[in-house]
Each structure stands twice: as structure tokens, then as C-alpha cells.
PDB file of C-alpha atoms in Angstrom:
ATOM      1  CA  MET A   1    -121.451  28.675   7.965  1.00  0.00           C
ATOM      2  CA  VAL A   2    -118.218  26.761   7.287  1.00  0.00           C
ATOM      3  CA  VAL A   3    -115.011  28.782   7.356  1.00  0.00           C
ATOM      4  CA  ARG A   4    -111.890  27.251   5.639  1.00  0.00           C
ATOM      5  CA  VAL A   5    -108.478  28.522   6.753  1.00  0.00           C
ATOM      6  CA  MET A   6    -106.026  28.734   3.852  1.00  0.00           C
ATOM      7  CA  ASN A   7    -102.262  28.915   4.253  1.00  0.00           C
ATOM      8  CA  ARG A   8    -100.100  31.227   2.238  1.00  0.00           C
ATOM      9  CA  PHE A   9     -99.645  28.589  -0.500  1.00  0.00           C
ATOM     10  CA  GLY A  10    -103.343  28.457  -0.998  1.00  0.00           C
ATOM     11  CA  ARG A  11    -103.779  24.997   0.434  1.00  0.00           C
ATOM     12  CA  ALA A  12    -105.636  24.045   3.585  1.00  0.00           C
ATOM     13  CA  GLY A  13    -103.577  22.702   6.452  1.00  0.00           C
ATOM     14  CA  GLY A  14    -103.623  19.013   6.503  1.00  0.00           C
ATOM     15  CA  ALA A  15    -101.834  16.007   5.133  1.00  0.00           C
ATOM     16  CA  GLY A  16    -100.594  17.803   2.052  1.00  0.00           C
ATOM     17  CA  ALA A  17     -99.245  20.838   3.915  1.00  0.00           C
ATOM     18  CA  PRO A  18     -95.464  21.407   3.829  1.00  0.00           C
ATOM     19  CA  ARG A  19     -93.456  20.503   6.894  1.00  0.00           C
ATOM     20  CA  ARG A  20     -92.196  23.197   9.272  1.00  0.00           C
ATOM     21  CA  ALA A  21     -88.516  24.000   9.453  1.00  0.00           C
ATOM     22  CA  GLY A  22     -86.707  21.621  11.775  1.00  0.00           C
ATOM     23  CA  ALA A  23     -89.421  18.982  11.564  1.00  0.00           C
ATOM     24  CA  ARG A  24     -88.233  15.394  10.903  1.00  0.00           C
ATOM     25  CA  ARG A  25     -89.823  12.365   9.626  1.00  0.00           C
ATOM     26  CA  ALA A  26     -90.998   9.639  11.885  1.00  0.00           C
ATOM     27  CA  GLY A  27     -88.227   7.046  12.477  1.00  0.00           C
ATOM     28  CA  ALA A  28     -85.397   9.283  11.124  1.00  0.00           C
ATOM     29  CA  ARG A  29     -82.147   9.426  13.258  1.00  0.00           C
ATOM     30  CA  PRO A  30     -81.032  12.735  14.627  1.00  0.00           C
ATOM     31  CA  VAL A  31     -78.015  14.492  12.888  1.00  0.00           C
ATOM     32  CA  ARG A  32     -75.914  14.168  16.050  1.00  0.00           C
ATOM     33  CA  ALA A  33     -76.546  10.354  16.189  1.00  0.00           C
ATOM     34  CA  ARG A  34     -75.453   9.964  12.517  1.00  0.00           C
ATOM     35  CA  GLY A  35     -72.203  11.875  13.198  1.00  0.00           C
ATOM     36  CA  THR A  36     -71.369   9.651  16.233  1.00  0.00           C
ATOM     37  CA  LEU A  37     -71.925   6.498  14.182  1.00  0.00           C
ATOM     38  CA  ALA A  38     -69.659   7.809  11.408  1.00  0.00           C
ATOM     39  CA  THR A  39     -66.839   8.477  13.919  1.00  0.00           C
ATOM     40  CA  VAL A  40     -67.210   5.033  15.450  1.00  0.00           C
ATOM     41  CA  GLY A  41     -67.035   3.489  11.920  1.00  0.00           C
ATOM     42  CA  VAL A  42     -63.810   5.331  11.120  1.00  0.00           C
ATOM     43  CA  ALA A  43     -62.251   4.222  14.369  1.00  0.00           C
ATOM     44  CA  VAL A  44     -63.181   0.593  13.730  1.00  0.00           C
ATOM     45  CA  LEU A  45     -61.646   0.804  10.237  1.00  0.00           C
ATOM     46  CA  VAL A  46     -58.367   2.289  11.558  1.00  0.00           C
ATOM     47  CA  ALA A  47     -58.113  -0.375  14.343  1.00  0.00           C
ATOM     48  CA  ALA A  48     -58.648  -3.148  11.809  1.00  0.00           C
ATOM     49  CA  THR A  49     -55.970  -1.713   9.508  1.00  0.00           C
ATOM     50  CA  LEU A  50     -53.382  -1.467  12.382  1.00  0.00           C
ATOM     51  CA  ILE A  51     -54.097  -5.088  13.402  1.00  0.00           C
ATOM     52  CA  ALA A  52     -53.661  -6.345   9.840  1.00  0.00           C
ATOM     53  CA  THR A  53     -50.365  -4.541   9.332  1.00  0.00           C
ATOM     54  CA  GLY A  54     -49.045  -5.341  12.717  1.00  0.00           C
ATOM     55  CA  THR A  55     -48.301  -1.663  13.497  1.00  0.00           C
ATOM     56  CA  PRO A  56     -48.891  -0.761  17.210  1.00  0.00           C
ATOM     57  CA  SER A  57     -50.975   2.228  17.905  1.00  0.00           C
ATOM     58  CA  GLY A  58     -48.922   5.375  18.059  1.00  0.00           C
ATOM     59  CA  ALA A  59     -45.739   3.873  16.407  1.00  0.00           C
ATOM     60  CA  THR A  60     -44.027   5.763  13.706  1.00  0.00           C
ATOM     61  CA  GLY A  61     -44.131   4.329  10.213  1.00  0.00           C
ATOM     62  CA  PRO A  62     -41.118   3.660   8.033  1.00  0.00           C
ATOM     63  CA  GLY A  63     -41.217   7.112   6.554  1.00  0.00           C
ATOM     64  CA  GLN A  64     -41.629   8.972   9.779  1.00  0.00           C
ATOM     65  CA  ALA A  65     -39.030  10.141  12.200  1.00  0.00           C
ATOM     66  CA  GLY A  66     -39.123   8.893  15.776  1.00  0.00           C
ATOM     67  CA  PRO A  67     -39.166  11.188  18.766  1.00  0.00           C
ATOM     68  CA  VAL A  68     -36.058  13.284  19.417  1.00  0.00           C
ATOM     69  CA  GLY A  69     -33.758  11.548  21.842  1.00  0.00           C
ATOM     70  CA  GLY A  70     -35.433   8.120  21.220  1.00  0.00           C
ATOM     71  CA  ALA A  71     -33.713   4.829  21.887  1.00  0.00           C
ATOM     72  CA  ALA A  72     -31.550   4.735  18.786  1.00  0.00           C
ATOM     73  CA  GLY A  73     -28.753   2.275  18.658  1.00  0.00           C
ATOM     74  CA  PHE A  74     -25.091   3.235  18.744  1.00  0.00           C
ATOM     75  CA  ASP A  75     -24.862   2.586  15.046  1.00  0.00           C
ATOM     76  CA  GLY A  76     -27.533   5.154  14.410  1.00  0.00           C
ATOM     77  CA  GLY A  77     -30.209   2.833  13.100  1.00  0.00           C
ATOM     78  CA  GLY A  78     -33.856   2.510  14.289  1.00  0.00           C
ATOM     79  CA  ASP A  79     -34.868   1.234  17.691  1.00  0.00           C
ATOM     80  CA  ASP A  80     -32.164   0.113  20.079  1.00  0.00           C
ATOM     81  CA  PRO A  81     -31.024  -3.381  19.108  1.00  0.00           C
ATOM     82  CA  GLY A  82     -28.769  -3.567  22.249  1.00  0.00           C
ATOM     83  CA  PRO A  83     -25.057  -2.711  22.693  1.00  0.00           C
ATOM     84  CA  VAL A  84     -23.152  -2.630  19.465  1.00  0.00           C
ATOM     85  CA  VAL A  85     -20.075  -4.788  19.691  1.00  0.00           C
ATOM     86  CA  ARG A  86     -17.113  -3.194  18.029  1.00  0.00           C
ATOM     87  CA  PRO A  87     -14.206  -5.303  16.834  1.00  0.00           C
ATOM     88  CA  ALA A  88     -11.293  -5.204  19.253  1.00  0.00           C
ATOM     89  CA  PRO A  89      -8.090  -3.585  17.955  1.00  0.00           C
ATOM     90  CA  PRO A  90      -5.231  -5.965  17.105  1.00  0.00           C
ATOM     91  CA  LEU A  91      -2.566  -6.540  19.702  1.00  0.00           C
ATOM     92  CA  ALA A  92       0.841  -4.884  19.261  1.00  0.00           C
ATOM     93  CA  GLY A  93       3.403  -6.962  17.465  1.00  0.00           C
ATOM     94  CA  GLY A  94       0.788  -8.983  15.628  1.00  0.00           C
ATOM     95  CA  THR A  95       2.991 -11.473  13.781  1.00  0.00           C
ATOM     96  CA  ALA A  96       3.241 -15.198  13.769  1.00  0.00           C
ATOM     97  CA  ALA A  97       4.659 -15.051  17.244  1.00  0.00           C
ATOM     98  CA  GLY A  98       1.611 -13.124  18.496  1.00  0.00           C
ATOM     99  CA  SER A  99      -0.834 -15.758  17.331  1.00  0.00           C
ATOM    100  CA  ALA A 100      -2.371 -18.254  19.672  1.00  0.00           C
ATOM    101  CA  GLY A 101      -0.100 -21.282  20.291  1.00  0.00           C
ATOM    102  CA  ALA A 102       3.106 -19.754  18.870  1.00  0.00           C
ATOM    103  CA  GLU A 103       6.257 -20.690  20.726  1.00  0.00           C
ATOM    104  CA  ALA A 104       9.653 -19.042  20.736  1.00  0.00           C
ATOM    105  CA  ASP A 105      12.748 -19.405  22.905  1.00  0.00           C
ATOM    106  CA  VAL A 106      14.376 -16.015  23.481  1.00  0.00           C
ATOM    107  CA  SER A 107      17.802 -16.010  25.153  1.00  0.00           C
ATOM    108  CA  TYR A 108      20.341 -13.465  26.447  1.00  0.00           C
ATOM    109  CA  HIS A 109      23.996 -14.161  26.976  1.00  0.00           C
ATOM    110  CA  GLY A 110      26.978 -12.040  27.681  1.00  0.00           C
ATOM    111  CA  HIS A 111      29.030 -10.628  30.537  1.00  0.00           C
ATOM    112  CA  VAL A 112      29.031  -7.829  33.106  1.00  0.00           C
ATOM    113  CA  SER A 113      31.956  -5.836  34.559  1.00  0.00           C
ATOM    114  CA  PHE A 114      32.038  -3.319  37.369  1.00  0.00           C
ATOM    115  CA  TRP A 115      34.862  -0.872  38.146  1.00  0.00           C
ATOM    116  CA  ASN A 116      35.211   2.718  39.650  1.00  0.00           C
ATOM    117  CA  GLY A 117      31.422   3.113  39.868  1.00  0.00           C
ATOM    118  CA  HIS A 118      30.917   2.161  36.200  1.00  0.00           C
ATOM    119  CA  VAL A 119      28.930  -0.874  34.898  1.00  0.00           C
ATOM    120  CA  GLY A 120      29.733  -2.380  31.525  1.00  0.00           C
ATOM    121  CA  ILE A 121      27.253  -4.733  29.944  1.00  0.00           C
ATOM    122  CA  TRP A 122      27.732  -6.738  26.703  1.00  0.00           C
ATOM    123  CA  LEU A 123      24.573  -8.704  25.807  1.00  0.00           C
ATOM    124  CA  THR A 124      23.665 -10.787  22.714  1.00  0.00           C
ATOM    125  CA  THR A 125      20.098 -11.727  21.993  1.00  0.00           C
ATOM    126  CA  ALA A 126      18.952 -14.875  20.164  1.00  0.00           C
ATOM    127  CA  ASN A 127      15.850 -16.826  19.337  1.00  0.00           C
ATOM    128  CA  HIS A 128      15.932 -20.633  19.314  1.00  0.00           C
ATOM    129  CA  GLY A 129      12.425 -20.885  17.796  1.00  0.00           C
ATOM    130  CA  PRO A 130      10.479 -22.592  16.542  1.00  0.00           C
ATOM    131  CA  ALA A 131       8.513 -19.419  15.684  1.00  0.00           C
ATOM    132  CA  PRO A 132       9.960 -15.994  14.899  1.00  0.00           C
ATOM    133  CA  VAL A 133       9.336 -12.998  17.143  1.00  0.00           C
ATOM    134  CA  SER A 134       8.493  -9.484  16.061  1.00  0.00           C
ATOM    135  CA  GLY A 135      10.720  -8.138  18.910  1.00  0.00           C
ATOM    136  CA  ALA A 136      11.521  -8.505  22.511  1.00  0.00           C
ATOM    137  CA  THR A 137      12.074  -6.032  25.363  1.00  0.00           C
ATOM    138  CA  VAL A 138      14.820  -6.896  27.837  1.00  0.00           C
ATOM    139  CA  ARG A 139      14.829  -5.219  31.260  1.00  0.00           C
ATOM    140  CA  LEU A 140      18.015  -4.395  33.141  1.00  0.00           C
ATOM    141  CA  ARG A 141      17.564  -3.695  36.924  1.00  0.00           C
ATOM    142  CA  PHE A 142      20.581  -2.416  38.783  1.00  0.00           C
ATOM    143  CA  SER A 143      21.066  -2.713  42.583  1.00  0.00           C
ATOM    144  CA  ALA A 144      22.131   0.923  42.764  1.00  0.00           C
ATOM    145  CA  PRO A 145      20.584   4.039  41.010  1.00  0.00           C
ATOM    146  CA  LEU A 146      22.224   5.214  37.906  1.00  0.00           C
ATOM    147  CA  ALA A 147      23.910   8.664  37.646  1.00  0.00           C
ATOM    148  CA  SER A 148      21.973  11.397  35.890  1.00  0.00           C
ATOM    149  CA  GLY A 149      22.758  12.055  32.251  1.00  0.00           C
ATOM    150  CA  VAL A 150      23.838   8.541  31.394  1.00  0.00           C
ATOM    151  CA  THR A 151      24.199   7.767  27.685  1.00  0.00           C
ATOM    152  CA  LEU A 152      22.253   4.766  26.367  1.00  0.00           C
ATOM    153  CA  PRO A 153      22.159   3.050  23.026  1.00  0.00           C
ATOM    154  CA  PRO A 154      19.284   4.216  20.706  1.00  0.00           C
ATOM    155  CA  SER A 155      17.285   1.067  21.400  1.00  0.00           C
ATOM    156  CA  CYS A 156      17.369   1.558  25.158  1.00  0.00           C
ATOM    157  CA  LEU A 157      15.351   3.831  27.455  1.00  0.00           C
ATOM    158  CA  ARG A 158      15.769   4.576  31.131  1.00  0.00           C
ATOM    159  CA  THR A 159      12.429   3.861  32.855  1.00  0.00           C
ATOM    160  CA  GLY A 160      13.415   4.315  36.514  1.00  0.00           C
ATOM    161  CA  PRO A 161      16.237   5.418  38.831  1.00  0.00           C
ATOM    162  CA  ALA A 162      17.854   2.000  38.420  1.00  0.00           C
ATOM    163  CA  VAL A 163      15.927   0.407  35.506  1.00  0.00           C
ATOM    164  CA  VAL A 164      16.659   0.378  31.764  1.00  0.00           C
ATOM    165  CA  HIS A 165      14.579  -1.233  28.961  1.00  0.00           C
ATOM    166  CA  CYS A 166      16.105  -2.221  25.688  1.00  0.00           C
ATOM    167  CA  GLY A 167      14.473  -3.467  22.465  1.00  0.00           C
ATOM    168  CA  THR A 168      15.983  -6.378  20.580  1.00  0.00           C
ATOM    169  CA  GLY A 169      14.141  -5.902  17.173  1.00  0.00           C
ATOM    170  CA  SER A 170      12.639  -8.722  15.222  1.00  0.00           C
ATOM    171  CA  MET A 171      14.325 -12.104  15.380  1.00  0.00           C
ATOM    172  CA  ARG A 172      13.711 -15.028  13.007  1.00  0.00           C
ATOM    173  CA  ALA A 173      13.494 -18.589  14.273  1.00  0.00           C
ATOM    174  CA  ALA A 174      16.837 -20.129  15.180  1.00  0.00           C
ATOM    175  CA  GLY A 175      18.542 -16.795  14.596  1.00  0.00           C
ATOM    176  CA  VAL A 176      20.846 -14.353  16.424  1.00  0.00           C
ATOM    177  CA  GLY A 177      19.442 -10.918  17.299  1.00  0.00           C
ATOM    178  CA  VAL A 178      21.169  -7.639  18.180  1.00  0.00           C
ATOM    179  CA  GLN A 179      24.095  -7.019  20.440  1.00  0.00           C
ATOM    180  CA  LEU A 180      23.821  -4.430  23.124  1.00  0.00           C
ATOM    181  CA  ALA A 181      26.667  -2.602  24.842  1.00  0.00           C
ATOM    182  CA  LEU A 182      26.203  -0.296  27.768  1.00  0.00           C
ATOM    183  CA  ASP A 183      28.606   1.671  29.889  1.00  0.00           C
ATOM    184  CA  VAL A 184      26.702   3.482  32.690  1.00  0.00           C
ATOM    185  CA  ALA A 185      27.790   5.242  35.830  1.00  0.00           C
ATOM    186  CA  THR A 186      26.134   4.562  39.173  1.00  0.00           C
ATOM    187  CA  VAL A 187      25.601   6.764  42.195  1.00  0.00           C
ATOM    188  CA  GLY A 188      28.150   6.330  45.004  1.00  0.00           C
ATOM    189  CA  ASN A 189      31.196   4.192  45.486  1.00  0.00           C
ATOM    190  CA  ARG A 190      30.365   0.543  45.993  1.00  0.00           C
ATOM    191  CA  ALA A 191      32.348  -2.675  46.278  1.00  0.00           C
ATOM    192  CA  GLU A 192      29.778  -4.781  44.341  1.00  0.00           C
ATOM    193  CA  MET A 193      26.873  -4.382  41.917  1.00  0.00           C
ATOM    194  CA  GLY A 194      23.928  -6.670  41.379  1.00  0.00           C
ATOM    195  CA  LEU A 195      22.095  -6.900  37.968  1.00  0.00           C
ATOM    196  CA  ASP A 196      18.828  -8.564  37.143  1.00  0.00           C
ATOM    197  CA  ILE A 197      18.021  -9.338  33.538  1.00  0.00           C
ATOM    198  CA  ASP A 198      14.694 -10.594  32.271  1.00  0.00           C
ATOM    199  CA  THR A 199      12.072 -10.231  29.485  1.00  0.00           C
ATOM    200  CA  VAL A 200       9.035  -8.008  29.764  1.00  0.00           C
ATOM    201  CA  TRP A 201       7.629  -8.646  26.250  1.00  0.00           C
ATOM    202  CA  ASN A 202       8.355 -11.053  23.490  1.00  0.00           C
ATOM    203  CA  GLY A 203       5.686 -10.438  20.876  1.00  0.00           C
ATOM    204  CA  GLY A 204       3.072 -12.602  22.576  1.00  0.00           C
ATOM    205  CA  ALA A 205       4.858 -15.924  22.110  1.00  0.00           C
ATOM    206  CA  SER A 206       5.072 -18.509  24.800  1.00  0.00           C
ATOM    207  CA  ASP A 207       8.516 -19.335  26.120  1.00  0.00           C
ATOM    208  CA  ARG A 208       8.873 -22.736  27.821  1.00  0.00           C
ATOM    209  CA  ASN A 209      12.524 -22.094  28.656  1.00  0.00           C
ATOM    210  CA  PRO A 210      12.789 -18.766  30.673  1.00  0.00           C
ATOM    211  CA  ALA A 211      16.012 -19.852  32.271  1.00  0.00           C
ATOM    212  CA  ASN A 212      18.123 -18.629  29.298  1.00  0.00           C
ATOM    213  CA  ASN A 213      16.631 -15.044  29.363  1.00  0.00           C
ATOM    214  CA  THR A 214      16.309 -14.583  33.119  1.00  0.00           C
ATOM    215  CA  HIS A 215      19.629 -13.955  34.915  1.00  0.00           C
ATOM    216  CA  ARG A 216      20.884 -12.511  38.245  1.00  0.00           C
ATOM    217  CA  VAL A 217      24.496 -11.482  38.263  1.00  0.00           C
ATOM    218  CA  LEU A 218      26.569 -10.177  41.155  1.00  0.00           C
ATOM    219  CA  THR A 219      29.788  -8.446  40.159  1.00  0.00           C
ATOM    220  CA  LEU A 220      32.634  -7.130  42.293  1.00  0.00           C
ATOM    221  CA  ALA A 221      34.296  -3.837  41.709  1.00  0.00           C
ATOM    222  CA  THR A 222      37.421  -5.412  40.206  1.00  0.00           C
ATOM    223  CA  GLY A 223      36.682  -4.930  36.563  1.00  0.00           C
ATOM    224  CA  ASP A 224      36.580  -8.710  35.967  1.00  0.00           C
ATOM    225  CA  PRO A 225      33.916  -9.986  33.572  1.00  0.00           C
ATOM    226  CA  TYR A 226      31.111 -12.060  34.997  1.00  0.00           C
ATOM    227  CA  THR A 227      29.331 -14.139  32.367  1.00  0.00           C
ATOM    228  CA  PHE A 228      25.651 -15.100  32.191  1.00  0.00           C
TER     229      PHE A 228
END
């Protein structure tokens, strides 16, 4: 007697029977293998895009902010391009006399008197050119300290116990500048007084004749004028 076993669908088990759950066809790739291949394919596509655009891996794009505290330049833009060179400020007294190659001949002439511990100075400034000067600073150095509370002209300033600086103001080429008059008291009773006169600033001009603005005068306490 032949017994036929029927499944619940009414068909005999064989070639036409439905597959069991989880069964796969011969030659089909597993699901895990397909996912791995998809990931590799995406990675290859991304790498090709980065090479074509020249963007290094991990770099921020134009619309993305870089890391906080990154190497931004001093001017606040992008990656560090190196030190930002700022223009230097102009020098003081920037006139024609302060330009390269300008030449001016500043001169000081006058006389000095010394009596009863007082020094009288009468000084006239001039510029023999060829370039004008925006101003000059003449320095007066005494061989004895000055008394406290001495009165000086508005353009003069005491810068040490025995040193006074005075400004001449601007002087045109081949022109006469200001006249300075000082009457200052010194400390102690002396028989003579020495005075050194020179220039500490002349607007940046070169002066090929410093002999007429550099003087050393020795005066006796007689009140007589000593010219320079």
C-alpha cells in the first residue's frame, strides 16, 4: 500500500513545495555581505569626490566653522597666512625736512652773561636751508645745577638738575626763527659758569654744518656778555 504524505497546502513535499522561512536560493549572497559591499561602495564614492575637489579629509568646507582656537590669522581670516604686517606709524614732524635726503642747516647765535649766581642767555635761531624744518629742539646744559622754582619761557622745559630743552618752532628755508631769553639762578656762589648748547632734534633733516649749532661757552661772574 502506498501512503502519500500531504502538507497543509494540499501538495506533496517536493520540488513544488514552498521554501522554509530563512531558506535562501543557491548562489544568493547573505544579507550581511550585501550591507558590507554597500558601505565600501559609499566610502569609495566619498573618497573619489574628495580627490576631485581637492578637499583634504576632515577639513572644514567654506560654509563650516573651523575648530575653536584654530590657527586664525591676526586679521581674523581663515587659516594662518603668517604674521600680518601693519604699516608703521609716521615719524613725528613729518614734513619735507623729515623726508629721506632732506638737508637743513640750523644755527644758534647769541650771548651769555653770568653775575651774582644768575645766568642770562639771549639766543636767536635760524635755518640756512635748503629745506625747511618743522621745528628744532635746542639743549642747554649748565655746569652747575639750577635753583628750584626757576621761571622759563613757555617753549622751554627743565629736563634735569642742570639741563633745559627749548623748542624753536617751524623754520622756513633761509629764514630766522625764534629768539629765546632766559634768566635763571644757579645753586651756590661761583666765579665762572660753563654752558653747552646743541641740537637734539631738527625734524629729521641732515645737517652737514653742526658747528653753528653746537657751542661751548665759559663765562666769568663779571656780567660781561660772551658771544657764541
